Amino acid sequence: MRNVLAVQADSLPGRIVATSNEYPTHHRIARHDHRRSQLLYAAHGIMVVGTETGRWIVPPERAAWIPAGMSHDVHVLAQISTRSIYVEPEVSAALPSDCRVIGVSPLMRHLLLETLDLPLLVEAGSGSRPDLIYSLIVHEIERAPVLPLDIPFPADPRLAKRCRAYLAHPSPHDSIDDWCRDLAMSRRTFTRRFRAETGTSFAQWCRQAAIFAALPRLAAGEAITTLALDLGYESASAFTTMFKRLIGMPPSRYLAMSQPLPSPTLRAAIASIDG
């Protein structure tokens, strides 16, 4: 089904439901939840999925998995074409129970395109073509690789505020000692609490935050060399290596798959995400 509002998805019948939407740059879908789990695929463009515990950036040809009942919002950073698959929790116990960004295999990509014209009601277990398409999509979700495109926020308000400030202005000169001083914590206490509340080390979180911040800047047309030096890399090639390792593609390919982002600065984009 085409052009079904996200907040209306729960009214659609069926154990698995497919929808398609086009959204303009800067479009926002307000905080809401679904009784089904949702696979939100970005065929083109860039979006950010936000929850109380973090942000997940979804580049082109990647997808966000949002478990049933999880309150979330969506902010479109660059004009986007989406496909959504809503799955009742009882369809498979092997589906993820946490929010994540996943890689989309060529098979899943083609299957998602095929859902555009499937009937609304599909009999489960019938062996019909629509039933087999949906079954294969569920299997592909179960085996999809998790991509490191999440920025977890601590529950501690002071730590979370400091994390958001860094995300808005990532600096290669920030050190763990700077954060400890700002938060009036010993290095040992900070390190222990940061890992306990984010599930990752301070250094890894900062690397993730820098790549997260780089995506909208790349989409805005900023030069890779300028961006790399700004984020503390010695060269564009060093930045490209890290970008490819985390995102799964070089910046040049990412740029070719993205629509331009009109916002002239990263600060405006990040401020609008957190606003």
Tab-separated table of C-alpha atoms in Angstrom:
chain	number	residue	atom	x	y	z
A	1	MET	CA	0.000	0.000	0.000
A	2	ARG	CA	1.214	3.463	-0.849
A	3	ASN	CA	1.109	6.678	1.174
A	4	VAL	CA	-0.219	5.284	4.450
A	5	LEU	CA	0.654	7.484	7.422
A	6	ALA	CA	2.841	5.754	10.006
A	7	VAL	CA	0.350	6.507	12.767
A	8	GLN	CA	-2.374	4.771	10.742
A	9	ALA	CA	-0.488	1.506	10.254
A	10	ASP	CA	-2.056	-0.159	13.295
A	11	SER	CA	-5.507	0.171	11.740
A	12	LEU	CA	-4.517	-2.066	8.801
A	13	PRO	CA	-5.489	-5.750	9.088
A	14	GLY	CA	-3.072	-8.640	8.687
A	15	ARG	CA	-0.194	-10.399	10.466
A	16	ILE	CA	2.254	-8.733	8.057
A	17	VAL	CA	1.525	-5.440	6.315
A	18	ALA	CA	3.599	-3.561	3.720
A	19	THR	CA	3.445	0.184	3.007
A	20	SER	CA	5.395	2.663	0.871
A	21	ASN	CA	5.910	6.402	1.410
A	22	GLU	CA	7.831	9.365	0.025
A	23	TYR	CA	8.910	12.114	2.434
A	24	PRO	CA	10.544	15.503	1.719
A	25	THR	CA	13.699	16.819	3.375
A	26	HIS	CA	13.151	17.925	7.007
A	27	HIS	CA	9.875	16.030	7.293
A	28	ARG	CA	9.171	14.802	10.817
A	29	ILE	CA	7.035	11.927	12.018
A	30	ALA	CA	6.136	12.641	15.642
A	31	ARG	CA	6.796	10.205	18.487
A	32	HIS	CA	4.492	7.183	18.232
A	33	ASP	CA	4.507	3.386	18.502
A	34	HIS	CA	3.017	0.365	16.723
A	35	ARG	CA	1.470	-2.871	17.931
A	36	ARG	CA	3.539	-4.627	15.253
A	37	SER	CA	7.306	-4.502	14.850
A	38	GLN	CA	8.438	-2.356	11.926
A	39	LEU	CA	11.136	-2.716	9.297
A	40	LEU	CA	11.690	0.812	7.943
A	41	TYR	CA	13.778	0.693	4.757
A	42	ALA	CA	15.375	3.700	3.072
A	43	ALA	CA	15.450	3.050	-0.673
A	44	HIS	CA	16.900	6.544	-1.198
A	45	GLY	CA	17.689	9.417	1.148
A	46	ILE	CA	18.676	9.593	4.817
A	47	MET	CA	16.620	9.495	8.008
A	48	VAL	CA	17.143	9.390	11.757
A	49	VAL	CA	15.068	7.194	14.053
A	50	GLY	CA	15.000	8.400	17.638
A	51	THR	CA	13.902	6.770	20.901
A	52	GLU	CA	14.385	7.622	24.569
A	53	THR	CA	17.630	5.661	24.621
A	54	GLY	CA	19.393	6.806	21.459
A	55	ARG	CA	19.441	7.725	17.804
A	56	TRP	CA	19.854	5.491	14.746
A	57	ILE	CA	20.827	6.990	11.413
A	58	VAL	CA	19.578	5.090	8.345
A	59	PRO	CA	21.575	5.655	5.134
A	60	PRO	CA	20.346	4.672	1.658
A	61	GLU	CA	19.628	0.969	1.133
A	62	ARG	CA	19.711	0.269	4.870
A	63	ALA	CA	16.805	-0.321	7.235
A	64	ALA	CA	15.822	0.370	10.838
A	65	TRP	CA	14.210	-2.386	12.879
A	66	ILE	CA	11.809	-1.031	15.519
A	67	PRO	CA	10.293	-3.592	17.934
A	68	ALA	CA	6.577	-3.616	18.656
A	69	GLY	CA	5.513	-1.082	21.276
A	70	MET	CA	8.731	0.982	21.137
A	71	SER	CA	7.994	4.696	21.070
A	72	HIS	CA	9.981	6.402	18.306
A	73	ASP	CA	10.098	9.364	15.951
A	74	VAL	CA	11.573	9.850	12.495
A	75	HIS	CA	13.354	12.870	11.035
A	76	VAL	CA	14.138	12.977	7.319
A	77	LEU	CA	17.556	14.537	6.655
A	78	ALA	CA	17.386	14.130	2.880
A	79	GLN	CA	14.368	13.422	0.675
A	80	ILE	CA	13.515	9.786	1.140
A	81	SER	CA	11.636	6.889	-0.385
A	82	THR	CA	10.672	4.275	2.196
A	83	ARG	CA	9.246	0.776	2.397
A	84	SER	CA	7.802	-0.444	5.694
A	85	ILE	CA	7.011	-3.998	6.727
A	86	TYR	CA	4.905	-4.328	9.892
A	87	VAL	CA	5.154	-7.763	11.527
A	88	GLU	CA	3.049	-9.133	14.395
A	89	PRO	CA	5.387	-10.299	17.209
A	90	GLU	CA	4.002	-13.852	17.147
A	91	VAL	CA	5.104	-14.334	13.515
A	92	SER	CA	8.638	-15.257	14.630
A	93	ALA	CA	10.363	-15.500	18.004
A	94	ALA	CA	13.716	-15.083	16.229
A	95	LEU	CA	13.082	-11.463	15.211
A	96	PRO	CA	15.189	-8.865	17.077
A	97	SER	CA	13.884	-7.452	20.351
A	98	ASP	CA	15.917	-4.220	20.214
A	99	CYS	CA	16.039	-1.197	17.915
A	100	ARG	CA	18.858	-1.443	15.356
A	101	VAL	CA	19.992	-0.547	11.843
A	102	ILE	CA	20.484	-3.593	9.631
A	103	GLY	CA	22.092	-4.356	6.314
A	104	VAL	CA	19.682	-5.113	3.483
A	105	SER	CA	20.693	-7.985	1.217
A	106	PRO	CA	20.069	-7.798	-2.553
A	107	LEU	CA	17.400	-10.471	-2.085
A	108	MET	CA	15.577	-8.486	0.593
A	109	ARG	CA	15.816	-5.329	-1.497
A	110	HIS	CA	14.027	-6.994	-4.407
A	111	LEU	CA	11.466	-8.591	-2.092
A	112	LEU	CA	10.654	-5.210	-0.556
A	113	LEU	CA	10.052	-3.759	-4.019
A	114	GLU	CA	7.712	-6.659	-4.771
A	115	THR	CA	5.523	-5.801	-1.753
A	116	LEU	CA	4.302	-2.592	-3.399
A	117	ASP	CA	1.483	-4.312	-5.225
A	118	LEU	CA	0.691	-7.245	-2.932
A	119	PRO	CA	-2.874	-7.604	-1.639
A	120	LEU	CA	-3.572	-6.227	1.839
A	121	LEU	CA	-4.686	-9.552	3.320
A	122	VAL	CA	-2.364	-12.509	2.799
A	123	GLU	CA	-3.231	-15.915	4.217
A	124	ALA	CA	-0.330	-17.173	6.327
A	125	GLY	CA	0.994	-20.601	5.413
A	126	SER	CA	-0.960	-20.731	2.180
A	127	GLY	CA	2.134	-21.107	0.008
A	128	SER	CA	0.878	-18.338	-2.266
A	129	ARG	CA	3.337	-15.965	-3.894
A	130	PRO	CA	2.540	-13.086	-1.444
A	131	ASP	CA	2.848	-15.477	1.518
A	132	LEU	CA	6.235	-16.731	0.298
A	133	ILE	CA	7.494	-13.165	-0.271
A	134	TYR	CA	6.584	-12.174	3.276
A	135	SER	CA	8.085	-15.379	4.705
A	136	LEU	CA	11.370	-14.737	2.901
A	137	ILE	CA	11.466	-11.134	4.146
A	138	VAL	CA	11.034	-12.349	7.732
A	139	HIS	CA	13.901	-14.841	7.261
A	140	GLU	CA	16.109	-12.102	5.781
A	141	ILE	CA	15.404	-9.824	8.764
A	142	GLU	CA	16.355	-12.620	11.163
A	143	ARG	CA	19.749	-13.098	9.499
A	144	ALA	CA	20.502	-9.458	8.632
A	145	PRO	CA	23.795	-8.021	9.952
A	146	VAL	CA	23.600	-5.266	12.562
A	147	LEU	CA	25.298	-2.037	11.463
A	148	PRO	CA	27.095	0.243	13.964
A	149	LEU	CA	24.926	3.275	13.236
A	150	ASP	CA	23.464	3.845	16.672
A	151	ILE	CA	24.336	6.503	19.191
A	152	PRO	CA	23.208	5.279	22.628
A	153	PHE	CA	22.479	7.965	25.198
A	154	PRO	CA	23.096	7.374	28.916
A	155	ALA	CA	20.175	7.487	31.332
A	156	ASP	CA	22.134	9.834	33.594
A	157	PRO	CA	20.902	13.359	32.630
A	158	ARG	CA	24.322	15.011	32.963
A	159	LEU	CA	26.068	12.368	30.895
A	160	ALA	CA	23.309	12.468	28.271
A	161	LYS	CA	23.558	16.263	28.019
A	162	ARG	CA	27.326	16.048	27.512
A	163	CYS	CA	26.869	13.362	24.844
A	164	ARG	CA	24.373	15.508	22.930
A	165	ALA	CA	26.733	18.473	23.097
A	166	TYR	CA	29.539	16.372	21.623
A	167	LEU	CA	27.269	15.008	18.912
A	168	ALA	CA	26.396	18.574	17.886
A	169	HIS	CA	30.073	19.636	17.839
A	170	PRO	CA	32.352	16.577	17.551
A	171	SER	CA	35.959	17.517	18.213
A	172	PRO	CA	39.085	15.397	17.851
A	173	HIS	CA	40.596	17.433	20.672
A	174	ASP	CA	38.061	16.313	23.300
A	175	SER	CA	39.641	13.846	25.711
A	176	ILE	CA	38.269	11.637	28.439
A	177	ASP	CA	39.964	13.943	30.949
A	178	ASP	CA	38.025	16.918	29.542
A	179	TRP	CA	34.752	15.078	30.090
A	180	CYS	CA	35.775	13.988	33.591
A	181	ARG	CA	36.587	17.578	34.493
A	182	ASP	CA	33.309	18.907	33.043
A	183	LEU	CA	31.287	16.314	34.954
A	184	ALA	CA	33.360	16.457	38.160
A	185	MET	CA	34.058	12.703	38.027
A	186	SER	CA	37.177	10.677	38.539
A	187	ARG	CA	38.479	8.919	35.440
A	188	ARG	CA	37.689	5.517	36.951
A	189	THR	CA	34.111	6.464	37.892
A	190	PHE	CA	33.459	8.054	34.496
A	191	THR	CA	34.831	5.087	32.539
A	192	ARG	CA	32.803	2.575	34.548
A	193	ARG	CA	29.567	4.585	34.397
A	194	PHE	CA	29.895	5.464	30.707
A	195	ARG	CA	30.320	1.837	29.656
A	196	ALA	CA	27.526	0.679	31.970
A	197	GLU	CA	25.063	3.227	30.558
A	198	THR	CA	25.979	3.110	26.864
A	199	GLY	CA	27.268	-0.445	26.454
A	200	THR	CA	30.444	0.788	24.784
A	201	SER	CA	33.728	2.487	25.607
A	202	PHE	CA	34.179	6.246	25.512
A	203	ALA	CA	36.604	6.026	22.551
A	204	GLN	CA	34.283	3.793	20.518
A	205	TRP	CA	31.299	6.056	21.272
A	206	CYS	CA	33.215	9.096	20.036
A	207	ARG	CA	34.198	7.302	16.809
A	208	GLN	CA	30.564	6.363	16.236
A	209	ALA	CA	29.443	9.920	16.961
A	210	ALA	CA	31.943	11.348	14.460
A	211	ILE	CA	30.694	9.059	11.663
A	212	PHE	CA	27.092	9.796	12.651
A	213	ALA	CA	27.837	13.512	12.356
A	214	ALA	CA	29.667	13.043	9.046
A	215	LEU	CA	26.685	11.569	7.174
A	216	PRO	CA	24.534	14.713	6.941
A	217	ARG	CA	27.624	16.796	6.217
A	218	LEU	CA	28.503	14.529	3.310
A	219	ALA	CA	24.927	14.710	2.062
A	220	ALA	CA	25.171	18.510	2.253
A	221	GLY	CA	28.063	18.359	-0.229
A	222	GLU	CA	30.978	19.070	2.106
A	223	ALA	CA	34.360	18.018	0.722
A	224	ILE	CA	35.620	14.699	2.080
A	225	THR	CA	39.111	16.080	2.757
A	226	THR	CA	37.759	19.046	4.734
A	227	LEU	CA	35.454	16.789	6.704
A	228	ALA	CA	38.190	14.256	7.437
A	229	LEU	CA	40.592	16.889	8.788
A	230	ASP	CA	37.824	18.539	10.809
A	231	LEU	CA	37.048	15.230	12.529
A	232	GLY	CA	40.683	14.567	13.384
A	233	TYR	CA	41.752	12.165	10.621
A	234	GLU	CA	45.213	12.625	9.147
A	235	SER	CA	43.979	12.279	5.579
A	236	ALA	CA	40.921	11.698	3.428
A	237	SER	CA	42.060	8.106	2.832
A	238	ALA	CA	42.172	7.395	6.591
A	239	PHE	CA	38.660	8.760	6.970
A	240	THR	CA	37.494	6.740	3.952
A	241	THR	CA	38.890	3.534	5.466
A	242	MET	CA	37.040	4.066	8.757
A	243	PHE	CA	33.867	5.173	6.972
A	244	LYS	CA	33.844	2.065	4.786
A	245	ARG	CA	34.478	-0.201	7.780
A	246	LEU	CA	31.543	1.227	9.730
A	247	ILE	CA	29.043	2.040	6.969
A	248	GLY	CA	29.898	-0.729	4.533
A	249	MET	CA	30.624	1.539	1.570
A	250	PRO	CA	33.098	4.338	0.708
A	251	PRO	CA	31.952	7.981	1.031
A	252	SER	CA	31.892	8.359	-2.767
A	253	ARG	CA	29.285	5.612	-3.134
A	254	TYR	CA	27.312	6.964	-0.200
A	255	LEU	CA	27.223	10.387	-1.865
A	256	ALA	CA	26.042	8.893	-5.152
A	257	MET	CA	23.115	7.220	-3.357
A	258	SER	CA	22.057	10.257	-1.319
A	259	GLN	CA	19.950	13.276	-2.184
A	260	PRO	CA	21.423	16.702	-1.328
A	261	LEU	CA	20.618	18.072	2.114
A	262	PRO	CA	19.720	21.772	1.836
A	263	SER	CA	20.791	22.630	5.403
A	264	PRO	CA	24.170	24.387	5.114
A	265	THR	CA	25.686	23.218	8.387
A	266	LEU	CA	25.897	20.184	10.598
A	267	ARG	CA	24.848	22.256	13.596
A	268	ALA	CA	21.489	23.039	12.058
A	269	ALA	CA	20.887	19.384	11.168
A	270	ILE	CA	21.855	18.046	14.603
A	271	ALA	CA	19.963	20.815	16.392
A	272	SER	CA	16.824	19.921	14.474
A	273	ILE	CA	17.297	16.241	15.346
A	274	ASP	CA	17.563	16.965	19.084
A	275	GLY	CA	14.927	19.674	19.000
